[in-house]
Amino acid sequence: MQRAALGALGGAARVSGTPGIPPSRDPPIPEPPIPGPPRPGTPPSRDPPACPRAPPATALPSPTPPPAAPGRWLSAAPPALRELRELRARTGQPVMRCREALQRAGGDLRQAEAWLEAESRRRGWARAAAPGAHRAREGLVGVLSEGSAAVMVEVNCETDFVARTPDFQQLVEMAARGVLGHCQGASGTKHLLREDELAQLRVGDRGDLLSDHLALVMGRLGERLALRRAGWLRAPGGFVATYAHGWVPPGPPVAMGTYGALVACGGLEPGPPSPELQELGRRVAQHVVGMAPTALGTPEDELGGDTETRLLAQGSLLEPGVPLGRYLRDRGGLQVWDFLRFQCGEEPPQEPPAPPG
């Protein structure tokens, strides 16, 4: 009996599932009835009918967009944005001011540019006339030579950051060219221009006042600027050696720096100077920048001390134990007739009164 019962259990286990595990004694879970047609006389069910399951959606492949043409985004910009970009590229003015100019001009680029120029001048004059404004002591010295003449200008600003901008350096170049044009139509071998004289010079293709250009750049840069001074030297029968010292990279035609010097000189014989004399003259101009003499002296002057202010009595930079006059005489006989030195930010020395006529 026991063997028969065990055999029956083992067979049932093999039939129902895992070998050796007796079947569950829980009642089986009934399968849900399959809905069919209602029986006659049965009231209809009030439960909502079951929604049939929708078949899974098949994802359609997305079309590949065509490649964008080069520069398409620029041409697709709205007209107002294109005009704003063009006006800013022309004038270099801030975006908000360019937008205001376009709004005032109704989108006309020429009228907007003219309004910006007039507005910059107005802002510049207002900044220049502001009470209590600090004096501008930074800036650049510009040096320009042509033929037997050379000029030097000093233009000041409030910060060296502004002095490094192209707008400011273009103003220095414009001032130097204006002084050179004035020098070519004047007489004499040396002259200094004050700030008010500089402001009245005519410059540029349209012959505008230099002071108008100054106000325009002031309005653009937002700093107080000043045309400090200018001067020229002319050397008939000789040449004017020049030197500019500072952080501005050298580049023709206007040399710029924080120091500048002009030296009127010539050789023993009249005529164009040799390359050796030109290099010797450049070294003398470099000496003027470094040693800051205030008087010329004579080639026969003996060597002075550390406080010597006569140029030809100072020790040469290349041979400190030899006075500069003797140094030049022993190396080709370069004659120095006059010199001019500017240091950016310094107080200009007062010109001696002219002798009575």
XYZ file of C-alpha atoms in Angstrom:
357
model
C 0.000 0.000 0.000
C 2.733 2.428 0.933
C 4.716 1.568 -2.192
C 1.630 2.038 -4.314
C 0.902 5.435 -2.722
C 4.508 6.577 -3.180
C 4.465 5.435 -6.776
C 1.274 7.350 -7.361
C 2.787 10.466 -5.798
C 5.963 10.183 -7.884
C 3.953 9.776 -11.042
C 1.796 12.744 -10.197
C 4.911 14.796 -9.485
C 6.403 13.864 -12.811
C 3.238 14.776 -14.567
C 2.579 18.081 -12.731
C 6.020 19.692 -12.715
C 9.325 19.507 -10.942
C 10.344 15.960 -9.928
C 10.140 15.218 -6.202
C 7.948 18.253 -5.402
C 4.331 17.397 -4.558
C 1.655 19.377 -6.355
C 0.099 22.369 -4.671
C -3.056 21.737 -2.644
C -4.425 25.300 -3.337
C -7.482 25.392 -5.505
C -6.706 26.232 -9.121
C -7.302 29.799 -10.317
C -10.201 29.828 -12.696
C -9.603 31.146 -16.197
C -11.610 34.293 -17.118
C -14.720 33.372 -19.061
C -14.769 34.084 -22.731
C -17.545 36.570 -23.468
C -20.239 35.168 -25.667
C -23.702 36.142 -26.736
C -26.017 36.894 -23.815
C -28.424 34.214 -22.784
C -32.093 34.811 -23.456
C -33.765 36.676 -20.587
C -30.443 37.894 -19.084
C -30.283 41.673 -18.523
C -27.364 43.396 -20.263
C -24.226 44.096 -18.190
C -23.713 47.652 -16.965
C -19.911 47.345 -16.978
C -18.200 49.322 -19.761
C -16.972 47.167 -22.564
C -13.271 46.377 -22.490
C -11.259 48.389 -24.972
C -9.380 46.248 -27.416
C -5.627 46.611 -27.366
C -4.191 48.519 -30.281
C -1.358 46.875 -32.154
C 2.096 48.360 -31.411
C 2.856 51.392 -33.555
C 5.623 51.036 -36.071
C 8.098 53.992 -35.981
C 8.540 55.586 -39.366
C 12.126 56.565 -40.329
C 12.701 60.325 -40.063
C 13.803 61.996 -43.291
C 17.444 63.174 -43.379
C 17.597 67.018 -43.622
C 19.554 68.378 -46.586
C 22.973 69.915 -45.756
C 22.874 73.669 -45.134
C 24.568 75.854 -47.701
C 27.660 77.787 -46.481
C 26.737 81.200 -45.094
C 23.016 80.461 -45.304
C 22.437 81.621 -41.733
C 23.769 85.070 -42.612
C 21.443 85.551 -45.541
C 18.554 84.181 -43.501
C 18.957 86.894 -40.842
C 16.102 89.386 -40.701
C 16.770 92.723 -42.413
C 16.966 94.663 -39.126
C 19.677 92.334 -37.814
C 21.722 92.598 -41.012
C 21.584 96.401 -40.887
C 22.582 96.393 -37.220
C 25.612 94.239 -37.961
C 26.651 96.381 -40.898
C 26.289 99.637 -38.963
C 28.329 98.282 -36.059
C 31.048 97.080 -38.452
C 31.186 100.515 -40.099
C 31.278 102.658 -36.974
C 32.543 100.413 -34.161
C 29.826 101.846 -31.904
C 28.099 99.781 -29.164
C 25.167 97.621 -30.203
C 22.576 99.566 -28.205
C 23.663 102.884 -29.696
C 23.597 101.425 -33.227
C 20.104 100.096 -32.589
C 18.963 103.520 -31.401
C 20.469 105.132 -34.491
C 18.621 102.744 -36.805
C 15.360 103.383 -34.989
C 15.803 107.143 -35.291
C 16.726 106.857 -38.974
C 13.905 104.455 -39.844
C 16.369 101.755 -40.889
C 18.379 103.989 -43.268
C 22.079 103.143 -42.849
C 23.451 106.476 -44.083
C 21.223 108.524 -41.823
C 21.989 106.232 -38.886
C 25.741 106.593 -39.474
C 25.448 110.384 -39.680
C 23.430 110.470 -36.458
C 26.041 108.324 -34.690
C 28.843 110.647 -35.792
C 26.986 113.740 -34.602
C 26.054 112.034 -31.329
C 29.653 110.958 -30.704
C 30.867 114.518 -31.224
C 28.203 115.817 -28.846
C 29.200 113.295 -26.189
C 32.875 114.100 -26.733
C 32.414 117.841 -26.281
C 30.281 117.224 -23.198
C 33.023 115.022 -21.717
C 35.709 117.594 -22.520
C 33.704 120.366 -20.839
C 32.690 118.323 -17.795
C 33.689 120.134 -14.581
C 36.156 118.407 -12.287
C 37.419 115.997 -14.953
C 40.853 114.521 -14.312
C 43.671 115.582 -16.574
C 44.602 112.959 -19.146
C 48.257 111.964 -18.632
C 48.492 108.675 -20.522
C 48.708 108.537 -24.296
C 51.237 108.439 -27.107
C 53.915 110.490 -28.825
C 53.878 110.241 -32.623
C 56.898 110.948 -34.851
C 56.754 111.498 -38.609
C 59.502 112.642 -41.006
C 59.561 113.632 -44.653
C 62.507 115.020 -46.557
C 64.563 117.362 -44.414
C 61.788 117.942 -41.856
C 60.191 115.924 -39.069
C 57.301 116.514 -36.669
C 56.321 115.187 -33.263
C 52.919 115.274 -31.522
C 51.626 114.267 -28.101
C 48.011 113.150 -27.636
C 46.817 112.234 -24.140
C 44.106 109.957 -22.745
C 43.108 108.798 -19.271
C 44.174 105.129 -19.441
C 46.815 103.165 -21.320
C 44.047 100.759 -22.387
C 42.561 103.464 -24.611
C 46.041 104.346 -25.912
C 46.268 100.818 -27.323
C 43.048 101.066 -29.339
C 43.133 101.590 -33.136
C 40.823 104.628 -32.868
C 43.261 106.460 -30.595
C 46.325 105.568 -32.649
C 44.577 106.733 -35.822
C 43.954 110.062 -34.085
C 47.672 110.351 -33.269
C 48.559 109.600 -36.897
C 46.026 112.155 -38.136
C 47.463 114.806 -35.820
C 51.036 114.063 -36.980
C 50.044 114.360 -40.640
C 48.213 117.601 -39.948
C 51.283 119.097 -38.252
C 53.523 117.958 -41.123
C 51.265 119.705 -43.643
C 51.334 122.865 -41.519
C 55.129 122.662 -41.206
C 55.648 122.423 -44.964
C 53.856 125.715 -45.479
C 55.650 127.580 -42.668
C 59.038 129.214 -42.381
C 61.782 128.653 -39.839
C 63.684 125.612 -38.658
C 61.920 124.975 -35.322
C 58.475 125.639 -33.967
C 56.231 124.433 -31.143
C 52.438 124.267 -31.348
C 50.184 124.680 -28.316
C 46.956 122.810 -27.696
C 44.722 125.575 -29.066
C 46.846 125.852 -32.224
C 46.664 122.099 -32.772
C 42.875 122.126 -32.461
C 42.591 124.555 -35.420
C 44.567 122.430 -37.888
C 42.678 121.111 -40.918
C 43.099 117.370 -41.404
C 41.623 114.479 -43.370
C 40.204 114.296 -46.870
C 37.385 116.732 -46.065
C 39.615 119.257 -44.302
C 37.771 119.043 -40.969
C 39.148 120.623 -37.828
C 41.355 118.364 -35.764
C 39.278 119.313 -32.719
C 36.169 117.807 -34.396
C 37.989 114.509 -34.888
C 39.126 114.683 -31.272
C 35.519 115.061 -30.073
C 34.380 112.211 -32.319
C 36.982 109.807 -30.875
C 36.174 110.949 -27.338
C 32.519 110.076 -27.898
C 33.434 106.655 -29.260
C 35.970 105.703 -26.591
C 34.215 107.312 -23.615
C 37.362 108.946 -22.208
C 38.693 112.448 -21.919
C 41.376 113.086 -24.577
C 43.678 116.041 -25.155
C 45.865 117.383 -27.962
C 48.751 118.264 -25.684
C 51.417 119.741 -27.969
C 53.385 119.365 -31.192
C 56.617 120.601 -32.729
C 58.798 120.314 -35.767
C 62.408 120.630 -36.831
C 63.738 121.424 -40.282
C 67.378 120.855 -41.354
C 68.190 122.594 -44.656
C 71.175 120.851 -46.211
C 70.947 118.011 -43.691
C 68.374 115.664 -42.213
C 66.330 115.165 -39.057
C 66.994 111.936 -37.166
C 64.025 110.532 -35.223
C 63.433 108.014 -32.474
C 60.313 106.826 -30.629
C 60.565 104.643 -27.529
C 57.737 102.657 -25.990
C 55.486 99.645 -26.317
C 53.974 100.371 -29.760
C 55.491 98.079 -32.426
C 57.396 100.061 -35.050
C 55.575 100.513 -38.309
C 55.658 103.067 -41.101
C 55.044 105.851 -41.472
C 54.234 107.243 -37.978
C 56.363 105.856 -35.158
C 54.659 105.904 -31.741
C 55.737 105.464 -28.146
C 55.750 107.162 -24.779
C 58.992 109.057 -25.574
C 60.120 110.755 -28.760
C 63.057 112.788 -30.039
C 63.979 114.802 -33.132
C 67.592 115.749 -33.894
C 68.489 118.184 -36.698
C 71.941 117.246 -37.965
C 74.147 116.982 -41.045
C 77.510 115.871 -42.313
C 80.633 117.828 -43.120
C 79.546 118.073 -46.765
C 76.058 119.119 -47.904
C 73.953 116.524 -49.624
C 72.068 113.336 -48.812
C 73.458 111.613 -45.719
C 75.126 108.245 -45.951
C 73.557 105.240 -44.177
C 76.332 105.447 -41.566
C 75.481 109.084 -40.776
C 71.777 108.264 -40.604
C 72.440 105.491 -38.094
C 74.686 107.810 -36.075
C 71.919 110.411 -36.022
C 69.413 107.798 -34.825
C 71.762 106.946 -31.943
C 71.939 110.615 -31.002
C 68.120 110.775 -30.947
C 68.122 107.669 -28.745
C 70.630 109.407 -26.455
C 68.312 112.431 -26.215
C 65.443 110.199 -25.081
C 67.575 108.413 -22.468
C 69.608 111.315 -21.049
C 67.017 114.139 -21.327
C 69.338 117.068 -22.118
C 67.944 120.585 -22.038
C 70.659 122.486 -23.958
C 72.859 121.759 -26.974
C 76.414 122.752 -26.024
C 79.394 122.712 -28.383
C 81.601 119.921 -29.780
C 84.531 121.329 -27.754
C 82.767 120.883 -24.382
C 84.551 118.717 -21.862
C 82.850 115.753 -20.269
C 80.347 116.819 -17.635
C 79.147 115.018 -14.547
C 76.025 113.023 -13.837
C 73.911 116.159 -13.683
C 75.157 117.549 -17.005
C 72.268 118.885 -19.134
C 74.221 119.985 -22.258
C 73.790 117.344 -24.946
C 77.291 117.446 -26.459
C 78.938 117.482 -23.005
C 77.153 114.387 -21.784
C 78.921 111.045 -21.884
C 78.000 108.965 -24.909
C 75.780 105.975 -24.231
C 78.225 103.740 -26.115
C 81.332 105.283 -24.492
C 80.298 106.969 -21.224
C 83.837 108.291 -20.651
C 83.820 110.317 -23.875
C 81.670 113.427 -24.392
C 79.118 113.035 -27.143
C 80.553 115.926 -29.208
C 83.987 114.286 -29.392
C 82.431 110.878 -30.029
C 80.592 112.226 -33.088
C 83.653 114.112 -34.368
C 85.770 110.947 -34.255
C 83.160 108.909 -36.172
C 82.467 110.807 -39.330
C 81.977 114.331 -38.081
C 78.196 114.349 -37.602
C 77.119 117.872 -36.695
C 74.154 118.355 -34.363
C 72.298 121.641 -34.835
C 69.201 121.285 -32.652
C 66.975 118.734 -30.933
C 63.493 118.288 -29.476
C 62.329 115.783 -26.857
C 58.814 114.787 -25.699
C 57.851 112.587 -22.770
C 54.193 111.615 -22.576
C 52.438 113.135 -19.570
C 55.157 115.593 -18.564
C 54.570 119.284 -18.107
C 55.790 121.027 -21.279
C 58.659 123.436 -20.604
C 57.863 127.078 -21.085
C 59.323 128.658 -24.199
C 61.751 131.505 -23.471
C 60.353 134.902 -24.394
C 61.288 136.157 -27.815
C 64.016 138.833 -27.840
C 62.738 142.364 -28.415
C 62.531 143.273 -32.051
